[in-house]
Coordinates of N, CA, C and O in Angstrom, one line a residue:
G1 N -255.6 39.4 11.3 CA -254.0 39.4 11.5 C -253.8 40.9 12.0 O -254.3 42.1 12.4
A2 N -252.2 41.4 11.9 CA -252.4 42.8 12.4 C -251.1 42.7 12.2 O -249.7 41.7 11.3
L3 N -250.6 43.7 10.8 CA -249.4 44.7 9.6 C -248.7 45.2 10.4 O -249.8 46.0 11.3
L4 N -247.1 45.2 11.0 CA -246.5 46.2 12.0 C -245.4 46.6 10.7 O -245.3 46.1 9.9
Y5 N -245.3 48.7 10.5 CA -245.3 49.2 10.0 C -243.9 50.0 10.5 O -244.4 50.1 11.4
R6 N -243.2 49.9 10.2 CA -242.3 50.7 10.8 C -241.3 51.6 9.9 O -241.3 51.3 8.9
D7 N -242.0 53.6 9.5 CA -241.1 54.3 8.6 C -241.9 53.9 7.3 O -241.3 54.1 6.3
G8 N -242.8 53.7 7.6 CA -243.9 53.4 5.8 C -243.5 52.2 5.5 O -244.3 51.8 4.3
R9 N -242.5 51.3 6.1 CA -242.2 50.4 5.1 C -242.7 49.2 6.2 O -242.4 48.5 7.5
L10 N -243.6 47.8 5.3 CA -244.2 46.4 6.7 C -243.0 45.7 7.1 O -241.7 45.3 6.5
A11 N -242.8 45.5 8.2 CA -241.8 45.0 8.7 C -242.1 43.9 9.4 O -241.4 43.3 10.1
G12 N -243.7 43.8 9.3 CA -243.5 41.9 9.9 C -245.8 41.8 10.4 O -246.2 42.7 9.7
E13 N -245.7 40.9 10.2 CA -247.0 40.9 10.0 C -247.4 39.7 11.3 O -246.8 39.1 12.3
V14 N -248.6 39.7 13.0 CA -248.9 38.6 13.6 C -250.2 38.4 13.6 O -251.1 39.3 13.2
R15 N -250.3 37.2 13.6 CA -251.5 36.6 14.0 C -252.2 36.9 15.3 O -251.4 36.6 16.3
L16 N -253.5 37.0 15.0 CA -254.0 37.2 16.3 C -255.4 36.3 16.3 O -255.7 35.5 15.3
G17 N -255.8 35.3 17.9 CA -256.3 35.0 17.9 C -257.7 35.6 18.7 O -257.6 36.4 19.5
F18 N -258.8 34.5 19.1 CA -259.9 34.9 19.7 C -259.0 35.4 21.4 O -259.1 34.8 21.6
A19 N -259.5 36.7 21.8 CA -259.7 36.9 23.5 C -260.6 37.1 24.3 O -260.5 37.2 25.8
G20 N -261.3 35.8 23.5 CA -262.4 35.3 24.7 C -264.0 35.7 24.6 O -264.8 36.0 25.3
E21 N -263.6 37.5 24.3 CA -265.2 38.4 24.7 C -264.9 38.8 22.9 O -264.0 38.8 21.7
T22 N -266.9 38.9 22.3 CA -266.9 39.2 21.3 C -266.1 40.2 20.4 O -265.8 41.7 21.6
S23 N -265.3 40.7 19.9 CA -264.3 41.4 19.2 C -263.3 41.8 19.6 O -262.7 43.1 19.8
E24 N -262.5 41.4 20.3 CA -261.6 40.9 21.1 C -260.6 40.0 20.7 O -260.8 39.0 20.7
F25 N -259.5 40.5 20.3 CA -258.2 40.0 19.8 C -257.0 39.6 20.5 O -256.7 40.5 21.2
S26 N -256.1 38.6 20.5 CA -254.2 39.5 20.8 C -253.4 37.9 19.9 O -254.2 37.6 19.7
G27 N -252.7 39.1 20.6 CA -250.7 39.2 20.0 C -249.9 39.2 20.2 O -249.7 40.1 21.0
E28 N -248.9 38.6 20.1 CA -247.7 39.4 20.5 C -246.9 40.2 19.7 O -246.5 39.4 18.7
F29 N -246.2 40.9 20.0 CA -245.6 42.3 19.0 C -244.9 41.8 20.0 O -244.5 43.0 21.0
V30 N -243.2 41.9 20.0 CA -241.8 42.3 20.3 C -240.7 43.1 19.3 O -240.7 43.1 18.3
P31 N -240.9 44.2 19.3 CA -240.4 46.0 18.5 C -238.5 45.3 18.2 O -238.6 45.2 19.3
S32 N -238.9 45.6 16.8 CA -236.7 45.7 16.8 C -236.5 46.7 17.7 O -235.1 46.3 17.9
E33 N -237.6 47.5 17.5 CA -236.5 49.7 17.6 C -237.7 50.1 18.4 O -239.0 49.7 18.1
P34 N -236.6 51.0 19.2 CA -237.9 52.3 19.6 C -238.7 52.9 18.4 O -237.2 53.0 17.6
G35 N -239.2 53.9 19.1 CA -239.9 54.4 18.4 C -241.0 54.6 17.8 O -242.5 53.5 17.9
P36 N -242.1 55.3 16.8 CA -243.6 55.0 16.0 C -243.6 53.9 15.4 O -242.8 53.8 14.7
W37 N -244.7 53.0 15.7 CA -245.1 52.1 14.6 C -246.1 52.3 15.0 O -247.5 52.1 15.8
E38 N -246.8 51.8 13.6 CA -248.2 51.6 12.5 C -248.7 50.2 13.1 O -247.3 49.4 12.2
I39 N -249.7 50.0 13.5 CA -250.2 48.7 13.4 C -251.3 48.8 13.0 O -252.5 49.4 12.9
V40 N -252.0 48.3 12.0 CA -252.9 47.9 10.9 C -253.9 46.4 11.4 O -252.8 45.1 11.4
V41 N -254.7 46.3 11.8 CA -255.1 45.0 12.2 C -256.6 45.4 12.0 O -257.5 45.8 11.0
F42 N -256.7 43.8 11.7 CA -258.0 43.1 10.2 C -258.5 42.1 10.1 O -257.7 41.1 11.2
A43 N -259.8 41.7 10.3 CA -260.4 40.1 10.9 C -261.7 40.4 10.3 O -262.1 41.2 9.0
H44 N -261.8 39.0 9.7 CA -263.4 38.7 8.6 C -263.7 37.7 9.3 O -262.8 35.8 9.6
D45 N -264.9 37.3 8.8 CA -265.7 36.0 9.9 C -266.1 35.6 8.4 O -266.9 35.7 7.9
P46 N -265.7 34.4 8.0 CA -266.4 33.8 7.0 C -267.7 33.4 7.1 O -268.2 33.2 6.2
R47 N -268.3 33.0 8.1 CA -269.5 32.9 8.1 C -270.7 33.1 8.3 O -271.6 32.9 7.5
D48 N -270.6 35.1 8.1 CA -271.2 36.1 8.1 C -270.6 36.6 7.3 O -271.4 37.4 6.7
G49 N -269.4 36.6 6.7 CA -268.8 37.8 6.1 C -268.8 39.2 6.8 O -267.8 40.3 6.2
N50 N -268.7 39.6 8.2 CA -268.3 40.4 8.3 C -266.6 40.5 8.5 O -266.1 40.0 9.0
T51 N -266.4 42.2 8.1 CA -264.7 42.7 7.9 C -264.5 43.9 8.9 O -265.5 45.0 7.9
G52 N -263.9 43.7 9.3 CA -263.8 45.2 10.0 C -261.9 45.2 9.7 O -260.9 43.9 9.9
V53 N -261.6 46.6 10.1 CA -259.9 47.3 9.9 C -259.9 48.1 10.5 O -261.0 48.7 11.1
D54 N -258.6 48.4 11.7 CA -258.9 49.5 12.7 C -257.1 49.5 12.3 O -256.6 49.1 12.2
R55 N -256.5 51.0 12.9 CA -255.3 51.5 12.4 C -255.1 51.9 13.7 O -255.5 52.7 14.3
T56 N -253.3 51.4 14.2 CA -253.5 53.1 15.3 C -251.7 53.2 15.5 O -250.6 52.2 14.6
T57 N -251.0 54.0 15.5 CA -249.7 54.4 16.1 C -249.8 54.3 17.6 O -250.2 55.4 17.9
I58 N -248.5 53.8 17.4 CA -248.0 53.2 19.4 C -246.3 53.8 19.3 O -245.8 53.8 18.0
I59 N -246.2 54.9 20.6 CA -244.4 55.2 20.7 C -244.0 53.7 20.9 O -244.5 54.0 22.8
V60 N -242.8 52.8 20.8 CA -242.5 52.0 22.0 C -241.1 52.8 22.4 O -239.6 53.6 21.6
S61 N -240.7 53.3 23.4 CA -239.3 54.0 23.8 C -238.5 52.9 24.6 O -238.9 52.3 25.0
P62 N -237.5 53.6 24.0 CA -236.2 52.4 25.1 C -236.1 52.3 26.2 O -237.1 53.0 27.0
P63 N -235.1 51.0 26.9 CA -235.6 50.7 28.2 C -234.9 52.1 28.8 O -234.3 52.3 28.2
A64 N -235.5 51.8 30.4 CA -234.7 53.4 31.2 C -233.7 53.2 31.4 O -233.0 54.8 31.0
H65 N -232.8 51.9 31.1 CA -231.0 52.4 31.6 C -230.2 53.0 30.3 O -229.1 53.6 30.3
A66 N -231.5 53.0 29.1 CA -230.5 53.5 27.8 C -231.0 54.9 27.7 O -230.1 55.8 26.6
R67 N -231.8 55.5 28.5 CA -232.1 56.9 28.7 C -230.9 57.9 28.8 O -230.7 59.0 28.2
G68 N -230.6 56.9 30.1 CA -229.2 57.9 30.7 C -228.1 58.2 29.7 O -227.3 57.0 29.0
A69 N -227.4 59.3 30.8 CA -226.1 59.2 30.4 C -225.2 58.0 30.0 O -225.1 56.9 31.1
G70 N -224.6 57.7 29.2 CA -223.5 56.1 28.7 C -224.2 54.8 28.7 O -223.8 53.9 28.6
G71 N -225.6 55.0 28.2 CA -226.1 53.8 28.4 C -225.8 53.2 26.7 O -225.6 54.1 25.7
P72 N -225.6 52.1 26.6 CA -225.4 51.6 25.6 C -226.6 51.8 24.6 O -227.5 52.1 24.9
P73 N -226.3 52.0 22.8 CA -227.0 52.3 21.6 C -228.2 51.2 21.7 O -228.2 50.4 22.3
A74 N -229.7 51.2 21.7 CA -230.6 51.1 21.7 C -230.9 49.9 20.6 O -231.5 49.2 21.0
A75 N -230.4 49.9 20.3 CA -230.0 48.5 18.7 C -229.3 47.6 19.5 O -229.6 46.1 19.2
D76 N -228.5 47.6 20.7 CA -227.9 46.6 21.3 C -228.8 46.1 22.8 O -228.1 45.2 22.9
L77 N -229.5 46.4 22.7 CA -230.5 46.1 23.9 C -232.7 45.3 23.6 O -232.0 45.4 22.9
P78 N -232.2 45.0 24.5 CA -233.0 43.8 24.3 C -234.3 44.7 24.2 O -234.6 45.6 24.6
S79 N -235.3 43.8 23.2 CA -236.9 44.2 22.2 C -237.5 45.2 23.6 O -237.5 44.8 25.4
S80 N -238.3 45.9 24.0 CA -239.2 47.0 25.1 C -240.2 45.7 25.4 O -240.9 44.8 25.0
G81 N -240.7 46.0 26.6 CA -242.0 45.2 27.1 C -243.3 45.6 26.6 O -244.1 44.8 27.0
F82 N -243.7 46.3 25.9 CA -245.4 45.8 24.6 C -245.3 44.0 24.0 O -244.2 44.4 22.8
R83 N -246.5 44.1 24.9 CA -246.0 43.1 23.9 C -247.6 41.9 23.5 O -247.7 41.3 22.9
K84 N -248.8 43.0 24.1 CA -249.8 42.4 24.1 C -251.0 43.5 23.1 O -250.8 45.4 23.4
M85 N -251.7 43.4 22.2 CA -252.2 43.8 21.7 C -253.4 43.5 21.8 O -253.9 42.4 21.6
R86 N -254.8 44.2 22.2 CA -255.7 44.4 22.8 C -257.1 45.0 21.6 O -256.1 46.4 21.8

């Protein structure tokens, strides 16, 4: 699975599925707001006890029209296009 953190607080969890190749998993994440998000990915294979954890930070940008003059606040816009984790 993957744990999603925003401002140091747990903001959600994503179930990850096998992505077709060894050590690759995928899932969907639709951020609720732009800015930095920390993602902690973890996996465990009960057959052999193999376990792994990794952590990364991504920066989600607001939609392009929100960055221009007169654009609506980011909170009123649809989520960014980042959807696949691999």
